Coordinates of C-alpha atoms in Angstrom, one line a residue:
M20 CA 218.6 -42.3 60.9
E21 CA 217.9 -46.1 61.0
P22 CA 216.4 -47.8 58.0
Q23 CA 213.2 -48.5 59.9
D24 CA 212.9 -44.9 60.9
K25 CA 213.2 -43.9 57.2
A26 CA 210.4 -46.3 56.3
S27 CA 208.2 -44.8 59.0
E28 CA 209.1 -41.2 58.1
S29 CA 208.3 -41.8 54.4
G30 CA 204.7 -42.3 55.2
R31 CA 204.6 -45.7 53.5
P32 CA 202.7 -48.4 55.4
P33 CA 205.3 -50.8 56.7
Q34 CA 206.1 -54.3 55.5
W35 CA 207.5 -56.3 58.3
S36 CA 211.1 -57.3 58.7
L37 CA 212.0 -60.7 60.3
D38 CA 215.7 -60.2 60.3
T39 CA 216.0 -59.8 64.1
I40 CA 214.3 -63.3 64.4
Y41 CA 216.5 -65.0 61.8
P42 CA 218.2 -63.3 58.8
G43 CA 217.0 -66.1 56.5
Y44 CA 216.7 -69.8 56.1
E45 CA 220.3 -70.1 55.0
S46 CA 221.6 -67.9 57.8
R47 CA 223.9 -69.2 60.5
E48 CA 221.4 -68.3 63.2
Y49 CA 218.5 -70.2 61.7
K50 CA 220.7 -73.3 61.0
Q51 CA 222.2 -73.2 64.5
A52 CA 218.7 -72.9 66.1
L53 CA 217.6 -76.0 64.1
A54 CA 220.7 -77.9 65.2
E55 CA 220.2 -76.9 68.9
L56 CA 216.6 -78.0 68.8
T57 CA 217.8 -81.5 67.5
A58 CA 220.3 -81.6 70.4
Q59 CA 217.6 -80.6 72.9
L60 CA 215.3 -83.4 71.6
D61 CA 218.2 -85.9 72.0
T62 CA 218.7 -84.8 75.6
A63 CA 215.0 -85.0 76.3
D64 CA 215.0 -88.7 75.1
G65 CA 216.9 -89.5 78.3
I66 CA 214.8 -87.3 80.6
F67 CA 211.4 -88.6 79.4
S68 CA 212.3 -92.2 80.1
R69 CA 211.4 -94.9 82.6
E70 CA 215.2 -95.2 83.3
A71 CA 215.4 -91.6 84.4
L72 CA 212.4 -92.1 86.7
K73 CA 214.2 -95.1 88.4
T74 CA 217.3 -93.0 89.2
L75 CA 215.6 -89.8 90.3
N76 CA 213.0 -89.0 92.9
P77 CA 209.7 -87.6 91.5
E78 CA 210.4 -84.0 92.5
V79 CA 213.9 -83.8 90.9
W80 CA 212.7 -85.7 87.8
L81 CA 209.7 -83.4 87.3
I82 CA 211.8 -80.2 87.7
R83 CA 214.1 -81.5 85.0
A84 CA 211.2 -82.6 82.8
V85 CA 209.4 -79.2 83.0
S86 CA 212.6 -77.4 82.3
A87 CA 213.1 -79.6 79.2
M88 CA 209.5 -78.9 78.0
N89 CA 210.1 -75.2 78.4
S90 CA 213.2 -75.3 76.2
L91 CA 211.7 -77.5 73.6
R92 CA 208.5 -75.4 73.3
G93 CA 210.3 -72.1 73.1
R94 CA 212.8 -73.1 70.5
F95 CA 210.3 -75.0 68.3
E96 CA 207.7 -72.2 68.4
N97 CA 210.2 -69.6 67.5
L98 CA 211.3 -71.5 64.4
F99 CA 207.8 -72.5 63.3
A100 CA 206.5 -68.9 63.8
Y101 CA 209.3 -67.6 61.6
A102 CA 208.5 -70.1 58.8
Y103 CA 204.8 -69.5 59.0
A104 CA 205.2 -65.7 59.0
R105 CA 207.3 -65.9 55.8
Y106 CA 204.8 -68.3 54.3
S107 CA 201.7 -66.2 55.2
T108 CA 203.1 -63.2 53.2
S109 CA 204.1 -65.4 50.3
T110 CA 202.1 -68.6 50.1
R111 CA 203.7 -69.7 46.9
D112 CA 207.3 -69.4 48.3
P113 CA 208.8 -72.9 47.8
Q114 CA 211.4 -72.3 50.6
S115 CA 208.8 -71.6 53.2
L116 CA 206.7 -74.6 52.1
K117 CA 209.8 -76.8 52.4
Q118 CA 210.8 -75.4 55.8
L119 CA 207.2 -75.8 57.2
G120 CA 207.3 -79.4 56.0
E121 CA 210.7 -80.0 57.7
L122 CA 209.5 -78.4 60.9
E123 CA 206.4 -80.5 60.8
K124 CA 208.7 -83.6 60.8
T125 CA 210.5 -82.2 63.8
E126 CA 207.1 -81.5 65.5
L127 CA 206.4 -85.3 65.2
R128 CA 209.4 -86.0 67.4
L129 CA 208.4 -83.2 69.8
K130 CA 204.9 -84.7 70.1
Q131 CA 206.5 -88.1 70.8
Q132 CA 208.5 -86.4 73.6
E133 CA 205.3 -84.9 75.0
I134 CA 203.6 -88.4 74.9
A135 CA 206.6 -89.9 76.7
F136 CA 206.5 -87.0 79.3
R137 CA 202.8 -87.6 80.0
N138 CA 203.3 -91.4 80.3
C139 CA 206.1 -90.8 82.8
L140 CA 203.9 -88.3 84.6
K141 CA 201.2 -90.9 84.9
S142 CA 203.6 -93.4 86.6
I143 CA 204.2 -90.9 89.4
K144 CA 200.6 -89.7 89.6
S145 CA 200.2 -90.8 93.2
S146 CA 203.1 -88.5 94.2
I147 CA 202.0 -85.4 92.4
D148 CA 200.0 -83.8 95.2
A149 CA 202.9 -84.2 97.6
V150 CA 205.4 -82.9 95.1
L151 CA 203.4 -79.8 94.3
A152 CA 202.9 -79.1 98.0
S153 CA 206.6 -79.3 98.7
S154 CA 208.0 -77.5 95.7
D155 CA 207.5 -73.7 95.1
E156 CA 209.0 -74.0 91.7
L157 CA 206.7 -76.8 90.5
R158 CA 203.6 -75.3 92.1
Q159 CA 203.9 -72.5 89.5
Y160 CA 203.3 -75.2 86.8
E161 CA 200.4 -76.9 88.6
L162 CA 197.9 -76.1 85.7
F163 CA 200.3 -77.5 83.1
I164 CA 201.0 -80.7 85.2
R165 CA 197.4 -81.4 85.9
E166 CA 196.3 -80.7 82.3
S167 CA 199.1 -83.1 81.1
L168 CA 197.6 -85.8 83.3
Q169 CA 194.1 -85.1 81.9
I170 CA 195.4 -85.3 78.3
Q171 CA 197.3 -88.6 79.2
S172 CA 194.0 -90.1 80.4
R173 CA 192.7 -89.6 76.8
Q174 CA 195.9 -90.5 75.1
L175 CA 196.2 -93.4 72.6
S176 CA 199.1 -95.8 72.7
S177 CA 202.5 -94.3 71.8
A178 CA 202.5 -96.0 68.5
E179 CA 199.0 -94.8 67.6
E180 CA 199.8 -91.2 68.7
D181 CA 203.0 -91.3 66.6
L182 CA 201.0 -92.5 63.6
A183 CA 198.3 -89.9 64.1
A184 CA 200.9 -87.1 64.3
D185 CA 202.7 -88.4 61.2
L186 CA 199.5 -88.8 59.2
N187 CA 198.5 -85.2 60.2
R188 CA 201.2 -83.8 58.0
S189 CA 199.7 -85.2 54.8
G190 CA 196.1 -85.1 56.3
G191 CA 194.8 -82.3 58.4
E192 CA 197.7 -79.9 57.9
A193 CA 197.9 -80.5 54.2
W194 CA 194.1 -79.8 53.8
S195 CA 194.6 -76.7 55.9
R196 CA 197.4 -75.4 53.6
L197 CA 195.2 -76.0 50.6
Q198 CA 192.5 -73.7 51.9
S199 CA 195.0 -71.1 52.9
T200 CA 196.7 -71.2 49.5
L201 CA 193.4 -71.0 47.6
G202 CA 192.2 -68.1 49.8
S203 CA 195.3 -66.1 49.1
T204 CA 195.7 -66.8 45.4
L205 CA 192.2 -67.1 43.9
T206 CA 191.5 -64.2 41.5
A207 CA 188.6 -62.8 39.6
V208 CA 188.4 -60.5 36.6
W209 CA 187.3 -57.1 37.8
N210 CA 187.3 -55.2 34.5
S211 CA 186.9 -57.3 31.4
E212 CA 187.9 -54.5 29.1
S213 CA 191.2 -53.7 30.8
G214 CA 191.8 -57.2 32.0
E215 CA 192.2 -56.0 35.6
T216 CA 192.0 -58.8 38.1
M217 CA 191.6 -58.9 41.9
T218 CA 192.5 -61.5 44.4
I219 CA 189.7 -62.8 46.5
T220 CA 191.3 -61.1 49.5
R221 CA 191.1 -57.7 47.8
L222 CA 187.5 -58.4 46.7
R223 CA 186.6 -58.8 50.4
T224 CA 188.1 -55.4 51.2
M225 CA 185.7 -53.9 48.7
A226 CA 183.0 -54.6 51.3
F227 CA 184.1 -51.3 52.8
S228 CA 183.6 -49.3 49.7
P229 CA 181.2 -46.3 49.9
D230 CA 179.9 -47.2 46.4
R231 CA 177.2 -49.8 46.7
E232 CA 177.5 -51.0 43.1
S233 CA 181.2 -51.7 43.8
R234 CA 180.3 -53.6 46.9
R235 CA 177.6 -55.6 45.1
K236 CA 180.0 -56.4 42.2
A237 CA 182.8 -57.6 44.6
Y238 CA 180.3 -59.7 46.6
E239 CA 179.0 -61.4 43.5
L240 CA 182.4 -62.0 42.1
E241 CA 183.6 -63.4 45.4
I242 CA 180.7 -65.8 45.6
S243 CA 181.2 -67.0 42.0
T244 CA 185.0 -67.4 42.6
W245 CA 184.4 -69.6 45.6
R246 CA 181.7 -71.5 43.7
N247 CA 184.3 -72.3 41.0
A248 CA 186.7 -73.6 43.7
E249 CA 184.0 -75.2 45.9
V250 CA 185.0 -78.8 45.1
A251 CA 188.6 -78.3 46.3
V252 CA 187.7 -76.3 49.4
C253 CA 184.9 -78.7 50.3
A254 CA 187.3 -81.6 50.1
A255 CA 189.7 -79.6 52.4
L256 CA 186.9 -79.0 55.0
N257 CA 185.8 -82.7 54.9
G258 CA 189.4 -83.7 55.3
V259 CA 190.2 -81.5 58.3
K260 CA 186.9 -82.2 60.1
G261 CA 187.0 -85.9 59.3
F262 CA 190.5 -86.2 60.6
S263 CA 189.6 -84.3 63.8
H264 CA 186.5 -86.3 64.4
T265 CA 188.2 -89.6 64.1
L266 CA 191.0 -88.7 66.5
N267 CA 188.7 -87.0 69.1
S268 CA 186.4 -90.0 69.1
R269 CA 189.2 -92.5 69.6
R270 CA 190.5 -90.3 72.4
G271 CA 187.2 -90.6 74.2
Y272 CA 185.7 -87.2 73.7
A273 CA 181.9 -87.2 73.6
S274 CA 182.1 -84.5 71.1
T275 CA 184.6 -82.1 69.4
L276 CA 183.0 -79.3 71.3
D277 CA 183.9 -81.0 74.6
K278 CA 187.5 -80.9 73.5
A279 CA 187.2 -77.2 72.5
V280 CA 185.8 -76.4 75.9
E281 CA 188.8 -78.2 77.6
Q282 CA 191.3 -76.5 75.3
S283 CA 189.7 -73.1 76.2
R284 CA 190.2 -73.7 79.9
I285 CA 186.6 -72.9 80.6
S286 CA 183.7 -75.0 81.8
R287 CA 180.7 -76.2 79.8
K288 CA 178.5 -74.3 82.3
A289 CA 180.4 -71.0 81.4
L290 CA 180.0 -71.7 77.6
D291 CA 176.3 -72.4 78.0
A292 CA 175.8 -69.2 79.9
L293 CA 177.7 -67.3 77.2
I294 CA 175.8 -68.7 74.3
A295 CA 172.4 -68.1 76.1
A296 CA 173.3 -64.5 76.6
M297 CA 174.4 -64.1 73.0
E298 CA 171.1 -65.5 71.8
E299 CA 169.2 -63.1 74.1
S300 CA 171.0 -60.2 72.6
L301 CA 170.1 -60.8 69.0
P302 CA 167.0 -58.5 68.9
A303 CA 169.3 -55.6 69.9
F304 CA 171.7 -56.3 67.1
R305 CA 168.9 -56.6 64.6
K306 CA 167.8 -53.1 65.8
Y307 CA 171.2 -51.8 64.9
L308 CA 171.1 -53.4 61.4
K309 CA 167.7 -51.9 60.7
A310 CA 168.9 -48.5 61.9
K311 CA 171.9 -48.7 59.6
A312 CA 169.6 -49.5 56.7
E313 CA 167.6 -46.4 57.5
I314 CA 170.7 -44.2 57.4
L315 CA 171.8 -45.7 54.1
G316 CA 168.3 -45.3 52.7
L317 CA 167.8 -49.0 52.1
P318 CA 164.7 -51.1 52.8
A319 CA 167.1 -53.7 54.4
L320 CA 170.8 -54.4 54.5
T321 CA 172.3 -57.1 52.3
W322 CA 175.4 -59.0 53.2
Y323 CA 177.5 -56.6 51.1
D324 CA 176.1 -53.7 53.1
L325 CA 177.3 -55.0 56.5
F326 CA 180.6 -53.1 56.3
A327 CA 179.3 -50.2 54.2
P328 CA 180.6 -46.8 55.6
L329 CA 177.9 -44.3 56.6
P330 CA 177.6 -41.2 54.4
E331 CA 179.3 -38.1 55.6
R332 CA 177.1 -35.3 56.8
G333 CA 176.4 -32.9 53.9
G334 CA 177.2 -35.6 51.3
E335 CA 180.9 -35.2 51.8
K336 CA 182.9 -38.2 50.8
Q337 CA 184.6 -40.1 53.6
K338 CA 188.3 -39.6 53.9
R339 CA 190.6 -42.6 53.6
V340 CA 192.5 -43.3 56.8
E341 CA 196.2 -43.5 56.3
F342 CA 198.2 -46.2 58.2
H343 CA 200.5 -44.0 60.1
G344 CA 197.7 -41.6 61.0
A345 CA 195.8 -44.6 62.4
A346 CA 198.8 -45.9 64.3
D347 CA 199.5 -42.4 65.8
F348 CA 195.9 -42.2 66.8
I349 CA 196.0 -45.6 68.5
I350 CA 199.3 -44.9 70.3
R351 CA 198.0 -41.5 71.6
N352 CA 195.0 -43.2 73.1
F353 CA 197.0 -46.1 74.5
S354 CA 199.1 -43.5 76.3
S355 CA 196.1 -42.3 78.3
F356 CA 195.8 -45.8 79.8
S357 CA 199.4 -47.1 80.0
E358 CA 202.6 -45.7 78.7
E359 CA 204.0 -49.3 78.6
L360 CA 201.1 -50.2 76.2
A361 CA 201.8 -47.1 74.1
E362 CA 205.5 -47.8 74.0
Y363 CA 205.0 -51.3 72.8
A364 CA 202.8 -50.1 69.9
R365 CA 205.2 -47.3 69.1
G366 CA 208.0 -49.8 68.9
A367 CA 206.0 -52.2 66.7
V368 CA 205.5 -49.5 64.1
K369 CA 209.1 -48.1 64.3
N370 CA 210.8 -51.5 64.2
L371 CA 208.8 -52.9 61.3
W372 CA 206.9 -55.5 63.2
I373 CA 203.8 -54.9 61.2
D374 CA 203.0 -56.0 57.6
A375 CA 200.3 -53.6 56.7
L376 CA 198.9 -53.8 53.2
P377 CA 197.2 -56.6 51.2
R378 CA 199.2 -58.0 48.2
E379 CA 199.1 -61.1 46.0
G380 CA 200.2 -64.2 47.8
K381 CA 199.5 -62.8 51.2
V382 CA 196.9 -64.5 53.4
G383 CA 193.8 -62.4 54.2
G384 CA 192.6 -61.1 57.6
A385 CA 194.9 -60.1 60.4
Y386 CA 196.8 -61.9 63.1
C387 CA 199.6 -61.4 65.7
I388 CA 202.3 -64.1 66.1
S389 CA 204.9 -64.3 68.9
F390 CA 208.5 -65.5 68.9
P391 CA 209.1 -66.8 72.4
E392 CA 212.9 -67.1 72.2
S393 CA 213.3 -63.8 70.4
R394 CA 210.9 -62.1 72.7
E395 CA 209.3 -60.3 69.9
S396 CA 206.0 -60.4 68.0
R397 CA 204.8 -59.6 64.5
I398 CA 201.4 -58.3 63.2
L399 CA 199.9 -59.1 59.8
S400 CA 197.1 -56.9 58.6
N401 CA 195.4 -56.1 55.3
F402 CA 195.0 -52.4 56.0
S403 CA 192.6 -50.8 53.4
G404 CA 192.1 -47.3 54.9
N405 CA 188.6 -47.5 56.5
L406 CA 187.7 -46.8 60.1
R407 CA 187.3 -50.4 60.9
D408 CA 191.0 -50.9 60.2
I409 CA 191.8 -48.7 63.2
S410 CA 189.9 -51.2 65.4
T411 CA 191.6 -54.1 63.7
L412 CA 195.1 -52.6 64.2
A413 CA 194.3 -51.7 67.9
H414 CA 193.0 -55.3 68.3
E415 CA 196.2 -56.9 67.0
L416 CA 198.4 -54.5 68.9
G417 CA 196.5 -55.7 72.0
H418 CA 197.6 -59.2 71.2
G419 CA 201.1 -58.0 70.8
Y420 CA 201.1 -56.2 74.1
H421 CA 199.9 -59.5 75.7
H422 CA 202.9 -61.2 74.2
H423 CA 205.1 -58.4 75.5
V424 CA 203.8 -58.8 79.1
V425 CA 204.6 -62.5 79.1
K426 CA 207.7 -62.5 77.0
D427 CA 210.1 -63.0 80.0
L428 CA 208.1 -65.9 81.4
P429 CA 208.9 -69.6 80.6
A430 CA 207.5 -70.8 77.4
L431 CA 204.9 -72.9 79.2
H432 CA 203.5 -69.8 80.9
Q433 CA 203.3 -68.0 77.5
D434 CA 200.8 -70.6 76.3
Y435 CA 197.3 -69.3 77.1
P436 CA 193.9 -70.5 75.7
M437 CA 191.9 -69.0 72.9
T438 CA 189.4 -67.5 75.3
L439 CA 191.9 -65.5 77.3
A440 CA 194.0 -64.8 74.1
E441 CA 191.2 -62.4 73.0
T442 CA 191.0 -60.4 76.2
A443 CA 193.9 -58.0 75.6
S444 CA 193.0 -57.5 72.0
I445 CA 189.3 -56.6 72.8
F446 CA 190.3 -54.4 75.7
S447 CA 192.7 -52.5 73.5
E448 CA 190.1 -52.1 70.8
T449 CA 187.5 -50.9 73.3
L450 CA 190.0 -48.5 74.9
V451 CA 190.7 -46.8 71.5
A452 CA 187.0 -46.7 70.5
E453 CA 185.8 -45.2 73.8
K454 CA 188.6 -42.6 73.9
A455 CA 187.9 -41.7 70.3
L456 CA 184.2 -41.2 70.9
Q457 CA 185.0 -38.7 73.6
E458 CA 187.2 -36.6 71.4
M459 CA 185.3 -36.7 68.1
D460 CA 182.5 -34.4 67.0
E461 CA 179.0 -35.8 66.7
A462 CA 179.3 -36.7 63.0
S463 CA 182.7 -38.4 63.3
G464 CA 181.6 -40.0 66.6
L465 CA 178.7 -41.6 64.8
L466 CA 181.0 -43.0 62.2
L467 CA 183.3 -44.5 64.7
M468 CA 180.4 -45.8 66.8
E469 CA 179.0 -47.6 63.8
S470 CA 182.4 -49.1 63.1
S471 CA 182.5 -50.4 66.6
L472 CA 179.0 -51.8 66.2
Q473 CA 180.1 -53.5 63.0
D474 CA 182.8 -55.3 65.0
S475 CA 180.5 -56.2 67.8
T476 CA 178.0 -57.6 65.4
Q477 CA 180.6 -59.8 63.9
V478 CA 181.8 -61.0 67.3
I479 CA 178.3 -61.7 68.6
V480 CA 175.9 -62.3 65.7
D481 CA 178.3 -63.7 63.1
I482 CA 180.3 -65.7 65.6
L483 CA 177.1 -67.3 66.8
S484 CA 176.2 -68.3 63.3
R485 CA 179.6 -69.8 62.9
F486 CA 179.1 -71.7 66.2
Y487 CA 175.7 -73.0 65.0
F488 CA 177.3 -74.0 61.6
E489 CA 180.3 -75.8 63.1
S490 CA 178.0 -77.6 65.7
E491 CA 175.9 -79.0 62.8
L492 CA 179.0 -79.6 60.7
M493 CA 180.7 -81.8 63.3
E494 CA 177.4 -83.7 63.9
R495 CA 176.9 -84.5 60.2
R496 CA 180.6 -85.1 59.4
A497 CA 180.5 -88.0 61.9
D498 CA 178.0 -89.6 59.5
H499 CA 179.1 -88.7 56.0
E500 CA 181.2 -86.4 53.8
L501 CA 179.3 -83.2 53.1
S502 CA 178.7 -81.7 49.6
P503 CA 179.3 -78.0 48.8
E504 CA 175.5 -77.6 48.4
E505 CA 174.9 -79.1 51.9
L506 CA 177.6 -76.8 53.4
C507 CA 176.1 -73.7 51.7
D508 CA 172.6 -74.6 53.0
M509 CA 173.9 -75.1 56.5
M510 CA 175.7 -71.8 56.4
T511 CA 172.8 -69.7 55.2
D512 CA 170.5 -71.4 57.7
A513 CA 172.8 -70.5 60.5
Q514 CA 173.0 -66.9 59.2
K515 CA 169.2 -66.6 59.1
K516 CA 169.0 -67.8 62.7
T517 CA 171.2 -65.1 64.0
Y518 CA 170.8 -62.1 61.6
G519 CA 167.1 -62.7 61.3
D520 CA 165.2 -59.8 59.8
G521 CA 168.2 -57.6 60.2
L522 CA 169.5 -58.8 56.8
D523 CA 167.9 -59.6 53.4
P524 CA 167.6 -63.4 53.6
D525 CA 168.2 -63.6 49.8
K526 CA 171.6 -61.9 50.0
L527 CA 173.6 -63.8 52.6
H528 CA 177.0 -65.4 52.2
P529 CA 176.7 -69.2 51.6
Y530 CA 180.5 -69.6 51.2
M531 CA 181.6 -68.3 54.6
W532 CA 182.7 -71.9 55.4
A533 CA 185.3 -71.5 52.6
V534 CA 186.4 -68.0 53.7
K535 CA 187.2 -68.6 57.3
G536 CA 190.5 -70.3 57.9
H537 CA 189.6 -71.1 61.5
Y538 CA 187.5 -74.1 60.3
Y539 CA 190.6 -75.6 58.7
R540 CA 192.9 -76.0 61.8
P541 CA 193.0 -79.7 62.6
E542 CA 194.3 -79.1 66.2
L543 CA 191.5 -76.7 67.0
A544 CA 187.8 -76.5 66.5
F545 CA 185.1 -74.0 67.4
Y546 CA 187.6 -71.2 67.1
N547 CA 184.6 -68.8 67.3
F548 CA 183.1 -68.5 70.8
P549 CA 186.5 -67.5 72.2
Y550 CA 186.1 -64.2 70.4
A551 CA 182.7 -63.5 72.1
F552 CA 184.3 -64.5 75.4
G553 CA 187.1 -62.1 74.8
L554 CA 184.8 -59.3 73.7
L555 CA 182.5 -59.5 76.8
F556 CA 185.3 -60.2 79.3
G557 CA 187.3 -57.3 77.8
L558 CA 184.2 -55.0 78.1
A559 CA 183.8 -56.1 81.7
L560 CA 187.4 -55.2 82.4
Y561 CA 186.9 -51.9 80.7
G562 CA 183.8 -51.2 82.7
E563 CA 185.8 -51.8 85.9
Y564 CA 188.6 -49.4 84.6
R565 CA 186.0 -46.8 83.9
Q566 CA 184.6 -47.0 87.4
N567 CA 187.9 -47.2 89.2
S568 CA 191.0 -46.3 87.0
N569 CA 193.3 -45.9 90.0
G570 CA 195.9 -48.7 89.8
F571 CA 193.9 -50.6 87.2
P572 CA 196.6 -50.7 84.5
Q573 CA 198.8 -52.7 86.9
K574 CA 195.9 -55.0 87.8
Y575 CA 195.2 -55.5 84.1
R576 CA 198.8 -56.4 83.5
S577 CA 198.7 -58.9 86.3
I578 CA 195.6 -60.6 84.8
L579 CA 197.4 -60.9 81.4
K580 CA 200.5 -62.2 83.0
D581 CA 198.6 -65.1 84.7
T582 CA 196.7 -66.2 81.5
G583 CA 199.1 -69.1 81.0
R584 CA 199.1 -70.2 84.6
L585 CA 195.5 -70.2 85.6
N586 CA 192.3 -71.6 83.9
A587 CA 189.8 -69.0 82.8
V588 CA 187.3 -69.8 85.5
K589 CA 189.9 -69.2 88.3
L590 CA 191.5 -66.3 86.6
T591 CA 188.3 -64.4 86.1
A592 CA 187.1 -65.3 89.6
E593 CA 190.3 -63.7 91.0
A594 CA 189.4 -60.6 88.9
G595 CA 186.0 -60.6 90.6
F596 CA 183.8 -62.2 87.9
D597 CA 181.7 -65.3 87.7
I598 CA 181.7 -66.5 84.1
E599 CA 179.3 -69.3 84.9
D600 CA 176.6 -66.8 85.6
I601 CA 174.6 -65.5 82.6
N602 CA 174.4 -62.1 84.3
F603 CA 178.1 -61.6 83.8
W604 CA 177.7 -61.9 80.1
R605 CA 174.6 -59.8 80.1
S606 CA 176.6 -57.0 81.8
G607 CA 179.1 -56.9 78.9
L608 CA 176.3 -57.1 76.3
S609 CA 174.5 -54.2 78.1
V610 CA 177.4 -51.9 77.1
I611 CA 176.9 -52.8 73.4
S612 CA 173.1 -52.4 73.8
E613 CA 173.5 -48.8 75.1
R614 CA 175.6 -48.0 72.0
I615 CA 172.9 -49.5 69.8
D616 CA 170.2 -47.4 71.4
T617 CA 172.3 -44.3 70.9
F618 CA 173.0 -45.2 67.3
A619 CA 169.3 -45.9 66.6
R620 CA 168.3 -42.5 68.0
S621 CA 170.8 -40.9 65.7
A622 CA 169.4 -42.8 62.8
S623 CA 165.9 -41.6 63.5
A624 CA 167.2 -38.0 63.8
L625 CA 168.8 -38.3 60.3
K626 CA 165.6 -39.3 58.5

């Protein structure tokens, strides 16, 4: 029996292994990959040059240039993903910090290459249409080529872009790491008598405790812990957003949101339709929150009740979900849709591609990361044993399956936007939830339905509050540095706008701006609405599957495969949807609204 099989058979939740990517920083494989990347960059210097353009016709040059970009992206992302994966499970590891720093230096040169490529591309702009018409090979890269021309139109001078990339290492990226390190290492005293402490990540998992007093205590400790660190985290947020605003302004973006829309490969019309539909749906979500309060016997939910489990029928205590039981449940339900999807998930568990449990030094939340050259992925979670963890695991395995579908494509076609990145994860999550509801008895089904509504509330209601917050943040940051008090007021105001009378207005979470790492990524902004996009697009896909399952798994696979080749408007149009029409978003929200009505009826029956 292989070691990974023994780990699985033991029943212990897995801790991932990265040895098949690289055996270690000192290994021959890792050092060789670094050396080969340097050699590729040297070669690219000659390709992305005016001299090369003089000796080659536009088509031949562009074929060579695209090939070089594929090689550079694939190798660099493989190396960086490895270092980040190691760092995210041990944020104090000096080796990982050093390697991330070294790779960021290498990324500077890669960005210089990309600037040179785009400048060369501009010089043959008049030939692009003819080249794309005559070359089947290059036509597959039309989106990348035209996006590169669009980026070049906003590009600063080569010297300025080089300086911006260099400063980012000690600017935006350094501030981002500060927030990540604080979020993974801050602790609070849980029991003063015994001296027991908890990381802030573990305190957040207490939100799922069936004991309200424990939830309240954890919530208050989390708030006070963030308050003690607010000066440092506030400086980090001001640093990241100030850095981003300055660069986006100099590059000619009317707003940071305009850049986010462009990066998401959607249109502003599609975003406006999405936000309007989300706003329309708020009364339904407040209905759910009030119904949950009724079941829990509370006059109103507080923030620390949002993830509270429902009481078992007959007062029976909820059973803790074990990791391998959750994984087996997901795999079985994946099988009913696609054996390829199930086989991917089965392999991820067996081959130790998942790091399951929270521990000190490990970042919070969950993510899936891909290794383009190794053609593998890894999933980080903080599995605590509640029903919602099943959805989270299914979600991340959906991301992993998306990576699996595109793993044999060129690196440029594995690069899809945030909006479409959430499609596979939400679809997988919905698939598991719907199948589970069909199999479970009424009591268990109600628990799972509530877990699903928890997630939907986060993706629609909380995401909308984050969108409001970040919109105001970027507007104010253009004028001045914000104080912790100002940020807290903005956050609670945004939460009041979306949660409304569904939550006690005196028990919100003013420090969510410190919690969410998405705010601290200098290369991205508004990493919130893509989740809502993914949820509702995933629900629309699931609705089509429910109506006509024959041949749908292959159609679904084709959609995922094209996410790096087509923009979201065109891709969804080919799937038969108009994302610029508010009715499309309403159709996805209607699925959630039906669940809320069912849940509310159950709540009334339990009075």
